[in-house]
CSV table of C-alpha atoms in Angstrom, one decimal:
chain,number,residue,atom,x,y,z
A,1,UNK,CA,-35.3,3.7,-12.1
A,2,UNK,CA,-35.2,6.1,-9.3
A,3,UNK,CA,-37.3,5.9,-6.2
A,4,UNK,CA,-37.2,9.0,-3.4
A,5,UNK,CA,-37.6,8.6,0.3
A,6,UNK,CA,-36.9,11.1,3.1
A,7,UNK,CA,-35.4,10.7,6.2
A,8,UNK,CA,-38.6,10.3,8.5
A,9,UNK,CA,-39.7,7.4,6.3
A,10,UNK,CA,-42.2,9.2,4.3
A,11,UNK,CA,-42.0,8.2,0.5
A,12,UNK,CA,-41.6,10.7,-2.2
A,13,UNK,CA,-44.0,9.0,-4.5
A,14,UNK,CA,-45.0,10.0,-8.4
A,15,UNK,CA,-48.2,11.9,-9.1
A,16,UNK,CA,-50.9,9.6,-8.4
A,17,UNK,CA,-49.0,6.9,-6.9
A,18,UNK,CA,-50.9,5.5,-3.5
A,19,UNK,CA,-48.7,5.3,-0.3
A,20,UNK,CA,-47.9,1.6,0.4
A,21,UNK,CA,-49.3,0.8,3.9
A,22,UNK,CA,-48.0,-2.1,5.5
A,23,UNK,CA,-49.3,-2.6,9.1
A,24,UNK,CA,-47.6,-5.6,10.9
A,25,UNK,CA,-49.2,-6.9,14.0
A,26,UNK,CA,-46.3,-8.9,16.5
A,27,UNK,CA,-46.4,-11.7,18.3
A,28,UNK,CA,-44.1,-11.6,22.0
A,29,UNK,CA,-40.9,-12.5,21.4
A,30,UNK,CA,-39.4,-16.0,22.0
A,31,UNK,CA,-36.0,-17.4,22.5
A,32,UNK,CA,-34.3,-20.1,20.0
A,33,UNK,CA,-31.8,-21.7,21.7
A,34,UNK,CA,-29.3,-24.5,19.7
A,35,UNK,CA,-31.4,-28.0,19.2
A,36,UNK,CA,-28.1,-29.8,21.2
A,37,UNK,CA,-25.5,-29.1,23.9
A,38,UNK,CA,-23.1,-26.3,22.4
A,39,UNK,CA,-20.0,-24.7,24.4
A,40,UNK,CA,-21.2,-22.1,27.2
A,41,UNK,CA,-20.2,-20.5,29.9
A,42,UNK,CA,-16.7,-19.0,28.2
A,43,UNK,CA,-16.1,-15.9,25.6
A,44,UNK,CA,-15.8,-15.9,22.2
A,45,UNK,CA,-13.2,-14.2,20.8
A,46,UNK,CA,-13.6,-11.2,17.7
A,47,UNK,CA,-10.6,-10.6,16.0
A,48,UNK,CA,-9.6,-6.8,15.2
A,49,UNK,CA,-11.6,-6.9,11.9
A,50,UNK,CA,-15.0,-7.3,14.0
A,51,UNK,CA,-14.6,-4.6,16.5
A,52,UNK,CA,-15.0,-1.4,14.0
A,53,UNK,CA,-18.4,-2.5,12.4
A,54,UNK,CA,-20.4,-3.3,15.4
A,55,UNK,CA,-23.5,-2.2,13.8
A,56,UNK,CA,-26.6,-3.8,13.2
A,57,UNK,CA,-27.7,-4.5,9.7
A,58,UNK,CA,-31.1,-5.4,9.0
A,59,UNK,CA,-32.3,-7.4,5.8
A,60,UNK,CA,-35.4,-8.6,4.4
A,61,UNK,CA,-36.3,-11.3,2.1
A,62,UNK,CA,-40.1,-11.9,0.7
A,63,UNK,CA,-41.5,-15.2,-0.5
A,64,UNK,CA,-44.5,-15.6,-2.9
A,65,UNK,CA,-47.2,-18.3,-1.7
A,66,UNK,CA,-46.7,-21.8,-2.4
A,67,UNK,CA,-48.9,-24.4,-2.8
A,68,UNK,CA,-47.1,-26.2,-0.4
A,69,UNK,CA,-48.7,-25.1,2.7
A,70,UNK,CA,-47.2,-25.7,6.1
A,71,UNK,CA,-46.5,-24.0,9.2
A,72,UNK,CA,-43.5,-21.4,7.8
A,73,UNK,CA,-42.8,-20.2,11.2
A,74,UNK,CA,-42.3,-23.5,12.9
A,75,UNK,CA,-40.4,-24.7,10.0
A,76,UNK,CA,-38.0,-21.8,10.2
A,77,UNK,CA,-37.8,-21.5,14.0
A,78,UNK,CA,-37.4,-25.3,14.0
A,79,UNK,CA,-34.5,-25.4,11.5
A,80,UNK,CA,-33.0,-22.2,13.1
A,81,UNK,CA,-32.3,-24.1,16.2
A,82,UNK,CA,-30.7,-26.7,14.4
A,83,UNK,CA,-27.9,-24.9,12.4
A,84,UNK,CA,-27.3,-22.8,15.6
A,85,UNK,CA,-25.7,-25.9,17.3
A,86,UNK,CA,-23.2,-25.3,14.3
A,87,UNK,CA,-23.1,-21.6,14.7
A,88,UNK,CA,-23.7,-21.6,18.2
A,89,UNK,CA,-21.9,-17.9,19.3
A,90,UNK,CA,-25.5,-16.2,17.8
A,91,UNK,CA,-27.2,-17.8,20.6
A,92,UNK,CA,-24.6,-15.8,22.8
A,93,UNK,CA,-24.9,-11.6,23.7
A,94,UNK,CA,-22.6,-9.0,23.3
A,95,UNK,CA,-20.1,-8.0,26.1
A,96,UNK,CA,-16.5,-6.7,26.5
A,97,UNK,CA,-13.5,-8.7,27.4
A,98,UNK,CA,-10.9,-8.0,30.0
A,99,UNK,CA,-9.2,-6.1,27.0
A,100,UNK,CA,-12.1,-4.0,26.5
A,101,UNK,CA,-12.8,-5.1,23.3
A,102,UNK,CA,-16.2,-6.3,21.9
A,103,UNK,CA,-16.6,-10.0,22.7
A,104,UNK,CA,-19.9,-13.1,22.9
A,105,UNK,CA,-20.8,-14.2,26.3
A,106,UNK,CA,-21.6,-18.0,25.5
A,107,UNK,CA,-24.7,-17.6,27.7
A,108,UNK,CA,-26.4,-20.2,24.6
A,109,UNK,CA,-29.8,-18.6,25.4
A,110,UNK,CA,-31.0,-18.4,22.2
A,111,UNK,CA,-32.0,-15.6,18.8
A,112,UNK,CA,-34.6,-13.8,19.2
A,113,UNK,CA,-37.4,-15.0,16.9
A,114,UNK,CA,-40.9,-13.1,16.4
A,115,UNK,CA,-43.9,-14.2,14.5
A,116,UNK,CA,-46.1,-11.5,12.6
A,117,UNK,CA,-49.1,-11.1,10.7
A,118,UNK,CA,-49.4,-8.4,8.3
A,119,UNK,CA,-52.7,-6.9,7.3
A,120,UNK,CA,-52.2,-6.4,3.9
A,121,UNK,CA,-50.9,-8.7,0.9
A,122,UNK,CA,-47.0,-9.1,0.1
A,123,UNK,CA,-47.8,-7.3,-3.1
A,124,UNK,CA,-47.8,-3.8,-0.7
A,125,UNK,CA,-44.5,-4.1,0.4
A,126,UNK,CA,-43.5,-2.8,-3.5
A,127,UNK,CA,-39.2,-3.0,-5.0
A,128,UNK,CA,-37.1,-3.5,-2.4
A,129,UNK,CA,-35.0,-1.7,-4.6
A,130,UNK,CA,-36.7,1.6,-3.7
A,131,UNK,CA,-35.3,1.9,0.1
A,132,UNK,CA,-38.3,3.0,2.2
A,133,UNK,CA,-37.4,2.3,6.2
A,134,UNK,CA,-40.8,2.9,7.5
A,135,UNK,CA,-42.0,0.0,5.9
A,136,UNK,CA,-39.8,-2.7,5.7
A,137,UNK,CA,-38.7,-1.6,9.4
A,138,UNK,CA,-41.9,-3.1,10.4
A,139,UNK,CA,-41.0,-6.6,8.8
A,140,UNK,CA,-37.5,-6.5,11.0
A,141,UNK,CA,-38.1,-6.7,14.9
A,142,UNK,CA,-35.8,-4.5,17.0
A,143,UNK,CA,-35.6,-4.3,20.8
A,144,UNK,CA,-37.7,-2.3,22.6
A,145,UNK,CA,-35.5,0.1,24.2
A,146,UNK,CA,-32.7,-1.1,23.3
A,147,UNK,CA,-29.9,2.1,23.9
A,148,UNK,CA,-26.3,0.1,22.8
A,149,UNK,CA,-25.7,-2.9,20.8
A,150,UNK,CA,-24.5,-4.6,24.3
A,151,UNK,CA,-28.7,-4.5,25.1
A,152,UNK,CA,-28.8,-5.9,21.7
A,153,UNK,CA,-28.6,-10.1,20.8
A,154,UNK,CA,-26.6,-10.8,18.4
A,155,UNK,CA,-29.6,-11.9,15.7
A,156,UNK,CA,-33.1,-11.5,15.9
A,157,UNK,CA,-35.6,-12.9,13.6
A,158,UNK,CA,-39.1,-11.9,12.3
A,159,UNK,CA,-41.5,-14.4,10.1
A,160,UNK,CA,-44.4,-12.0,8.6
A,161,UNK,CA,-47.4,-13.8,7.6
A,162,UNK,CA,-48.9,-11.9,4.7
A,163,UNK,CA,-53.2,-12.2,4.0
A,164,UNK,CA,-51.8,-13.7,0.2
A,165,UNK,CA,-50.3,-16.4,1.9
A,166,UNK,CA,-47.0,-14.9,0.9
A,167,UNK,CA,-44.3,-14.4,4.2
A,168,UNK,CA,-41.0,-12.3,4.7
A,169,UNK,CA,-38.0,-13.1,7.1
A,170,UNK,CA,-36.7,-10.1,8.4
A,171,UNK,CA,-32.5,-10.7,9.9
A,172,UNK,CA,-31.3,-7.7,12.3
A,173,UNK,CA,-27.7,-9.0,12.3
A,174,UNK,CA,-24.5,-7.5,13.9
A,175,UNK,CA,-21.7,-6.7,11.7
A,176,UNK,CA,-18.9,-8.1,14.1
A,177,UNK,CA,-20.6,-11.1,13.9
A,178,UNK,CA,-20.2,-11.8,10.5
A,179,UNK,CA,-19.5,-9.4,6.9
A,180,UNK,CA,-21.9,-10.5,3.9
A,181,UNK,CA,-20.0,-13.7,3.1
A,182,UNK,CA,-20.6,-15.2,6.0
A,183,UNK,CA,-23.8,-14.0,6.4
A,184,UNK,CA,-25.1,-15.3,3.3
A,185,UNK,CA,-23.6,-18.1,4.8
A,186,UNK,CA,-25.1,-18.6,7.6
A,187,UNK,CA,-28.8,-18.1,5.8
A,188,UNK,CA,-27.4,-20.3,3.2
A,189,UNK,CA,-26.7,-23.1,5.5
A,190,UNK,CA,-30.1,-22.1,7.7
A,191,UNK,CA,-32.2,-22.8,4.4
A,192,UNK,CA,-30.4,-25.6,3.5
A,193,UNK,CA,-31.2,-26.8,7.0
A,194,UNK,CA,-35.0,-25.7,6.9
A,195,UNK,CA,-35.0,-28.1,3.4
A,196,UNK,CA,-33.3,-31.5,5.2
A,197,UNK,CA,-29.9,-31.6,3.4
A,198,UNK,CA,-27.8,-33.6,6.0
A,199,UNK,CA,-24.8,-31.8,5.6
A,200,UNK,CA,-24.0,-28.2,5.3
A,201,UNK,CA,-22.4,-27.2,1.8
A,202,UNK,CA,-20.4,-24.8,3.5
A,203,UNK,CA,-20.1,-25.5,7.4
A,204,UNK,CA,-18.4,-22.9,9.5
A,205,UNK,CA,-14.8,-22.3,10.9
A,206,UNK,CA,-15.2,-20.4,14.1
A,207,UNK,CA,-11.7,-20.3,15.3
A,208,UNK,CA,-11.3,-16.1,14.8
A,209,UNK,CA,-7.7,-16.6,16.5
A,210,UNK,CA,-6.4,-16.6,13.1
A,211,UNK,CA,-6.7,-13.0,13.1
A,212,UNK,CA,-4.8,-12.3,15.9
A,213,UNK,CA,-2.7,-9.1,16.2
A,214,UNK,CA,0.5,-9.6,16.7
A,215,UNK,CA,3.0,-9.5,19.4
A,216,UNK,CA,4.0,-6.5,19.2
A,217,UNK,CA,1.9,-4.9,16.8
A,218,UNK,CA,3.4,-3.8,14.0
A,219,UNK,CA,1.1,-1.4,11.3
A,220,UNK,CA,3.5,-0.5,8.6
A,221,UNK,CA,1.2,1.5,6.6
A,222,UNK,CA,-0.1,4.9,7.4
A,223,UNK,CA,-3.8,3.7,7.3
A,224,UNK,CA,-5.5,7.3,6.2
A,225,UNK,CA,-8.8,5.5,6.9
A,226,UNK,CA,-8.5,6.2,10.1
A,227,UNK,CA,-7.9,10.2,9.3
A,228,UNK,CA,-10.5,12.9,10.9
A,229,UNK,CA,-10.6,15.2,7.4
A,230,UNK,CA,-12.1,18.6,8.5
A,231,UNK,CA,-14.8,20.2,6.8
A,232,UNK,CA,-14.2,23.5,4.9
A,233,UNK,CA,-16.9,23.3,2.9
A,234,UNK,CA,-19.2,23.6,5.9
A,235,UNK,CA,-21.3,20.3,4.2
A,236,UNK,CA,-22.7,19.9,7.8
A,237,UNK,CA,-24.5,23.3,7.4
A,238,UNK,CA,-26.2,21.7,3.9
A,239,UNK,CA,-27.1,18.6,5.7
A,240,UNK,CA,-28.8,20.2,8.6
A,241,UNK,CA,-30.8,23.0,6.8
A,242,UNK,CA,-32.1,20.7,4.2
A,243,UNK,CA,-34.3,16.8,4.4
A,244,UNK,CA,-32.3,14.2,3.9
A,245,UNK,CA,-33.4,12.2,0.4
A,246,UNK,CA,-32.9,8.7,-0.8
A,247,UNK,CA,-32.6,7.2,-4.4
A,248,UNK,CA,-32.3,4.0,-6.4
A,249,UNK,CA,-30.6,4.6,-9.5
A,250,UNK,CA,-30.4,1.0,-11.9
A,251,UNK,CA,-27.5,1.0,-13.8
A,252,UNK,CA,-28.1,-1.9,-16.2
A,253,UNK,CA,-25.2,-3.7,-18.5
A,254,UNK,CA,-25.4,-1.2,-21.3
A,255,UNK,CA,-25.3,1.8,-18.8
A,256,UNK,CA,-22.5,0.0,-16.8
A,257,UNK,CA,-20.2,-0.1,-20.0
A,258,UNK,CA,-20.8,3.4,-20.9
A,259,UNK,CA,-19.5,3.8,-17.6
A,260,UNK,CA,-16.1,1.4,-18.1
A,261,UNK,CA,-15.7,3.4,-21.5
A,262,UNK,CA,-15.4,6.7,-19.6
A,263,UNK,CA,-13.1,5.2,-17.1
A,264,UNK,CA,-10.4,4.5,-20.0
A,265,UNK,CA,-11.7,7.0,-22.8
A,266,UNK,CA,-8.4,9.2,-22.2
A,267,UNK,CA,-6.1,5.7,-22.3
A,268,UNK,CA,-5.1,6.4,-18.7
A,269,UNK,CA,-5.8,3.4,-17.6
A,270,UNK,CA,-4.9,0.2,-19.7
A,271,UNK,CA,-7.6,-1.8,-17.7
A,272,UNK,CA,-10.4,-0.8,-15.2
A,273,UNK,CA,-13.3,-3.4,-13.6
A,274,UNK,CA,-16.9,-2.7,-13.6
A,275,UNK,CA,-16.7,-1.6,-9.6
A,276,UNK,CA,-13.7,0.7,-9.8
A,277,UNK,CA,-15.2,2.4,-13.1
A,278,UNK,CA,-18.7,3.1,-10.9
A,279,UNK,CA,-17.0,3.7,-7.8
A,280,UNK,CA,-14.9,6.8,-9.2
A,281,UNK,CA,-18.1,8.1,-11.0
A,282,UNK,CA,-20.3,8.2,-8.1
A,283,UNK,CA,-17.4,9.4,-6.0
A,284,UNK,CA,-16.7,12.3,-8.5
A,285,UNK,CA,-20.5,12.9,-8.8
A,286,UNK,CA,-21.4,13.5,-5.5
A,287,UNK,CA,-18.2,15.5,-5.1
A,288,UNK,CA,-19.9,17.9,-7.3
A,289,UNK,CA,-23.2,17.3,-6.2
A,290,UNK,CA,-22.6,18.8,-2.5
A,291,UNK,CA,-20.6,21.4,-4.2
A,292,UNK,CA,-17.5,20.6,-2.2
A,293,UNK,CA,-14.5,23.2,-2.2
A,294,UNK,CA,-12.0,22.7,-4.3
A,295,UNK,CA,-9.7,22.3,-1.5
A,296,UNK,CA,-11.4,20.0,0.2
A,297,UNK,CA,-9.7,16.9,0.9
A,298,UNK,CA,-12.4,13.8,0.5
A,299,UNK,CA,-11.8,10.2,1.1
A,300,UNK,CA,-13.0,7.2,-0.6
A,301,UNK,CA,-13.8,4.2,1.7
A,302,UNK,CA,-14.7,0.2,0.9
A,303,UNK,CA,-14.8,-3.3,1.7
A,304,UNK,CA,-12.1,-5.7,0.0
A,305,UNK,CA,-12.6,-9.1,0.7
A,306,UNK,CA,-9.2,-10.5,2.5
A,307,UNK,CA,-10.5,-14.0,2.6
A,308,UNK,CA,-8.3,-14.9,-0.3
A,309,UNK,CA,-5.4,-12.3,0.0
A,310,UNK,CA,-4.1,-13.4,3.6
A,311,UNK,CA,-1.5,-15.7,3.5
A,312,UNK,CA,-2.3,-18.5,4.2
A,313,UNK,CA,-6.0,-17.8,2.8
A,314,UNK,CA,-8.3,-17.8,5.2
A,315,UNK,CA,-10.4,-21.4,5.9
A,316,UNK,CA,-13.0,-21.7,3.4
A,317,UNK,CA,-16.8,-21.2,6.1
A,318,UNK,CA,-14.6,-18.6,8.1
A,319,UNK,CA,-17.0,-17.2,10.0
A,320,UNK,CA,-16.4,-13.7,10.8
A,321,UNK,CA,-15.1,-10.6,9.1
A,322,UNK,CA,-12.9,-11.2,6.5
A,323,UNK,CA,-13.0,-7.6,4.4
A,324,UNK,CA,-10.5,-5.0,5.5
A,325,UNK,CA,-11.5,-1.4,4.9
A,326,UNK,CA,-8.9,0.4,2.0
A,327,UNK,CA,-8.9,3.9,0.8
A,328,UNK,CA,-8.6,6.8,-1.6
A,329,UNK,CA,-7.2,10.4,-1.1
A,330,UNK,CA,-8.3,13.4,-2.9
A,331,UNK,CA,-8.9,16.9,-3.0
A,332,UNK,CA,-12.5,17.9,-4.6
A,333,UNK,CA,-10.5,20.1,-7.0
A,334,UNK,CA,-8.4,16.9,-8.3
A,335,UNK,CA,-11.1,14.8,-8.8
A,336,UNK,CA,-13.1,17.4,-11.1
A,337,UNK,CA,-10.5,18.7,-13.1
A,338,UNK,CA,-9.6,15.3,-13.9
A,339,UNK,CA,-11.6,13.3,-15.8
A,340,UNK,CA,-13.6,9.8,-14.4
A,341,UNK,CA,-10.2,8.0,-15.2
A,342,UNK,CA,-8.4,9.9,-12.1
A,343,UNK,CA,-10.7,8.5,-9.6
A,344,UNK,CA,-11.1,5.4,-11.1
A,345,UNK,CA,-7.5,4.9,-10.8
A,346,UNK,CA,-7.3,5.8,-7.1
A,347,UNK,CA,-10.0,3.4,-6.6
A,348,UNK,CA,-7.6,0.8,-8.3
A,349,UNK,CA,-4.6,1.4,-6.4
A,350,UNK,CA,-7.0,1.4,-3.2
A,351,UNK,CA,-8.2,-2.2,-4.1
A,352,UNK,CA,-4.2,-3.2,-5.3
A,353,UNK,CA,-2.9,-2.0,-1.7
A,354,UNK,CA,-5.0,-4.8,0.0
A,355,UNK,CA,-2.0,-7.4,0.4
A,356,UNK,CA,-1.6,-9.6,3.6
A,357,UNK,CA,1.0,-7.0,4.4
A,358,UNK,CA,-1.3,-4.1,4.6
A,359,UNK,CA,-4.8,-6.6,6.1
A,360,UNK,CA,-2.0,-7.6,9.2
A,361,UNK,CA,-1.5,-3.8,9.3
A,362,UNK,CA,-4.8,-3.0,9.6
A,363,UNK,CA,-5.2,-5.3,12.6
A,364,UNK,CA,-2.0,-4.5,14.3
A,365,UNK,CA,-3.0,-0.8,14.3
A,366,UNK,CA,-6.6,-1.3,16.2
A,367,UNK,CA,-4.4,-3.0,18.5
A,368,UNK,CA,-2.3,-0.5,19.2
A,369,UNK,CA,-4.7,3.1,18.2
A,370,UNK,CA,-7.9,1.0,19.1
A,371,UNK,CA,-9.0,4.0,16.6
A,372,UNK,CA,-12.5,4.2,14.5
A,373,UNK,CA,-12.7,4.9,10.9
A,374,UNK,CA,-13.5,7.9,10.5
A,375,UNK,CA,-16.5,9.4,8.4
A,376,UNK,CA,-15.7,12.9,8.3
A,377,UNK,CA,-15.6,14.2,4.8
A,378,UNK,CA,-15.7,10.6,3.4
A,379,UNK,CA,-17.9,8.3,0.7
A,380,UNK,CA,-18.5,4.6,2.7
A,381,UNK,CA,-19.4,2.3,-0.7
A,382,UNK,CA,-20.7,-1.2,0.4
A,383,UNK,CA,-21.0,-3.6,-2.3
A,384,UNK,CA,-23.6,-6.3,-2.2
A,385,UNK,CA,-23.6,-6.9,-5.6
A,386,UNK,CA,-22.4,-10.4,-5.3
A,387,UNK,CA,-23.8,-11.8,-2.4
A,388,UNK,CA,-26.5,-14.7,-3.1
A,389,UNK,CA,-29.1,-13.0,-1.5
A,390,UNK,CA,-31.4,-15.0,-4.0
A,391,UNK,CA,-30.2,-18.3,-3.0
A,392,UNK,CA,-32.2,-18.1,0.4
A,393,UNK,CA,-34.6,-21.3,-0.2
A,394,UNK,CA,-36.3,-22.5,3.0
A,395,UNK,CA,-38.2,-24.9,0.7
A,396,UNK,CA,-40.4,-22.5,-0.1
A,397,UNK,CA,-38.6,-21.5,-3.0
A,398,UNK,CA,-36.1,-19.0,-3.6
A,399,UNK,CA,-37.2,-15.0,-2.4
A,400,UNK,CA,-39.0,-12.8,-5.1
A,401,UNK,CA,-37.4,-9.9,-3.6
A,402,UNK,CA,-34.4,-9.5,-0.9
A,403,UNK,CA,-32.4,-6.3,0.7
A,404,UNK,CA,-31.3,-4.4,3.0
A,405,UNK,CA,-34.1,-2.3,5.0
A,406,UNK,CA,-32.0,1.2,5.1
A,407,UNK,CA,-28.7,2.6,5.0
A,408,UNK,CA,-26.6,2.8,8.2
A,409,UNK,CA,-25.0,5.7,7.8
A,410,UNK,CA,-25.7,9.1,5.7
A,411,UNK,CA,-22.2,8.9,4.2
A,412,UNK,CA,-22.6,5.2,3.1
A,413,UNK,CA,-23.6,4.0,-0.5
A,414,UNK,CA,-24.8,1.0,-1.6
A,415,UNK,CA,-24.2,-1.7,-4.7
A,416,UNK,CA,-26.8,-4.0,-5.0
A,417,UNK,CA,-27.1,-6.6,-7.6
A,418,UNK,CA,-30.5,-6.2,-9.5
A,419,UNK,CA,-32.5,-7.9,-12.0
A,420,UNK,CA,-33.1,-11.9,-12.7
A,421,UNK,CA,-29.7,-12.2,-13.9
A,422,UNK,CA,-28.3,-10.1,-11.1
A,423,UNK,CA,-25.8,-8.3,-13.7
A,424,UNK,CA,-27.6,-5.0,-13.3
A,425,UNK,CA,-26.5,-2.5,-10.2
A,426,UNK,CA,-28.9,-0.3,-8.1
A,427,UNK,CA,-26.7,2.4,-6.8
A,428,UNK,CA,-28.4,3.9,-3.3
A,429,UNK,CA,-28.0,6.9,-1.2
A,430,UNK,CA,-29.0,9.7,0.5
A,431,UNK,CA,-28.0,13.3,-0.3
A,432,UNK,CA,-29.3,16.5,1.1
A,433,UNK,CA,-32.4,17.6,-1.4
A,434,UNK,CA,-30.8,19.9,-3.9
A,435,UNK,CA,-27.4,17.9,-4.1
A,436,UNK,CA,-29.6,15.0,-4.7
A,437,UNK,CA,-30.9,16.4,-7.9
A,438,UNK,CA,-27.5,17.8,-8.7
A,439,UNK,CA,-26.2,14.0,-8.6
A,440,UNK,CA,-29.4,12.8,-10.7
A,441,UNK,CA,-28.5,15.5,-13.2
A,442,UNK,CA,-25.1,14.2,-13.6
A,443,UNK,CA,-26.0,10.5,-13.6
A,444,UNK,CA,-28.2,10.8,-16.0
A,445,UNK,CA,-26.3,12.2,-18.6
A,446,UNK,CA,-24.6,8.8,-18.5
């Protein structure tokens, strides 16, 4: 399955396929504050692992009609104030601490929720597989002249009415708020909410403080991630001469053990998971799709999930960012003369670094750098593949389609778990035009 989209939003569509048009017509924008009395007036704290991914990530998950009936938006806004006593720094706003790091006024004035009524049937809004901005923008509600995230709240919400009867919730959520666990989390225990269960299956722990840096920091590993990697291969001169494209390629279970067997075909590696065997493919295929010097040094960067690797673990509901960001090192020239194997096994000593030794590292050095990853020369994968993005039933049953609305970043690529059995992948990115077809070509020799 592939699906095109350029960078202004327009769709790329097959011969004789009709433009989806999906016109959403706002209501004004209201405040949901917590249902009772929750802490205000202080800050709360974000721990080192927050601060680097202040961006805001906007999903979307569409319902079919149900014979039900009922006032969706009331429901939702009714049950959002409830679990917000629980989570109560999302009713807060962004500001910066003494320490001039990111921190949440506990001002307790409420998300941001929007009702909307789209003139059109949920049937136009098409795969949310095949990333298309322009649309499903409209089903997420941003604020109006909003220049930083500090002018930004924390959540905002958007319940789309559609003419079938059908609705979507749209979630424009900040990273250092949460990471996809707690996310799904939080929309998790927002449904569960919405449905009446008394107690949340998974209530949150909001003490960050067991992330602390500390005292004196102490980074005992050399943290490349952070490294500025220049550009000899001039790629900026190929992203700025040429529209940026995205694609949706579905590798299915068949496709996605051709792509283990490659990993280990050459006995280099004695074992190799599904996402270090895809990760080293598409990271060698877009190598050679952007036609990268062989001299060019290009690095590898993902999420690992620390929540079980710190020691102690960390609480079970921690609410906050518990991935830490690991890394791979290569020249373009070592990756292709090497076959899939090579980079899948710097992916796997990348995910094998992530000990509590190297996470406390991590957040000792933002304490003492306060440095940025850096996206120069680099490949950002962001797995979603296992997040329950299904499991979002506001008693309305569980979503017929859910996802994220774009990508963040033209270096980032996304894993998404596809199909009704969610063991499929959709890999998406965006590459300039003709390295896009370059990477199709390679992909689908797989």
């Amino acid at each position: 399955m592939v699906a095109d989209m350029k960078e202004n939003g327009g769709a790329v569509l097959a011969a004789g396929e009709k433009a989806p048009q999906v016109v959403v017509k706002r209501g004004e924008p209201t405040l949901v504050p917590p249902a009772e009395a929750t802490p205000t007036g202080g800050q709360y704290y974000l721990s080192n692992l927050d601060q680097n991914i202040a961006v805001i990530v906007q999903t979307v998950y569409c319902y079919k009609p149900s014979g039900g009936g009922g006032d969706v938006a009331a429901a939702l806004r009714g049950a959002l104030a409830r679990v917000l006593v629980h989570y109560y720094p999302l009713a807060g706003r962004l500001g910066v601490s003494p320490e001039m790091k990111l921190t949440v006024e506990l001002t307790g004035e409420g998300a941001v929720f929007v009702e909307a009524d789209a003139a059109c049937e949920l049937a136009t809004v098409g795969d949310l597989t095949k990333p298309d901005p322009a649309a499903l923008g409209q089903l997420v509600y941003s604020v109006p002249g909003a220049k930083h995230i500090l002018e930004m709240p924390p959540m905002t919400a958007q319940v789309t009415r559609f003419k079938c009867g059908g609705f979507a919730l749209g979630l424009a959520m900040n990273h250092c708020m949460f990471d996809g666990i707690g996310a799904m989390e939080f929309v998790n225990s927002w449904a569960e909410t919405a449905r009446g269960v008394a107690e949340l299956t998974v209530p949150p722990f909001l003490d960050r403080g067991v992330l602390k840096a500390r005292d004196p920091p102490v980074h005992t590993f050399p943290h490349h991630e952070f490294a500025e990697i220049p550009d000899v291969s001039d790629t900026a001169a190929l992203y700025g001469a040429q529209e940026l494209q995205y694609r949706s390629f579905c590798f299915d279970p068949d496709r996605l053990e051709r792509v283990r067997g490659l990993a280990l075909a050459d006995g280099a590696l004695g074992r190799c998971t599904t996402f270090e065997a895809l990760s080293g493919l598409v990271w060698r295929a877009r190598t050679k799709a952007l036609g990268l010097a062989p001299g060019q040094r290009t690095k590898l960067l993902f999420a690992v999930d620390g929540r079980r690797r710190f020691v102690p673990p960390l609480p079970r509901g921690y609410f906050g960012n518990g991935i830490v960001l690991t890394n791979a090192l290569a020249t373009a020239g070592e990756l292709l003369s090497a076959p899939v194997s090579r980079a899948a096994g710097l992916v796997q000593e990348a995910v094998r670094m992530v000990t509590d030794d190297y996470m406390r590292s991590a957040v000792d050095y933002f304490e003492a750098t306060r440095a940025r990853p850096s996206l120069a020369s680099t490949l950002l994968i962001t797995t979603w593949s296992r997040l329950e993005f299904h499991g979002a039933d506001f008693g309305w049953g569980e979503p017929v389609m859910s996802g994220p609305v774009t990508l963040p970043e033209k270096e980032v690529i996304l894993f998404l778990a596809h199909g009704k059995e969610r063991k499929s992948i959709n890999v998406l990115l965006g590459l300039p035009a003709t390295a896009m077809d370059a990477f199709q070509e390679l992909v689908d020799e797989i």
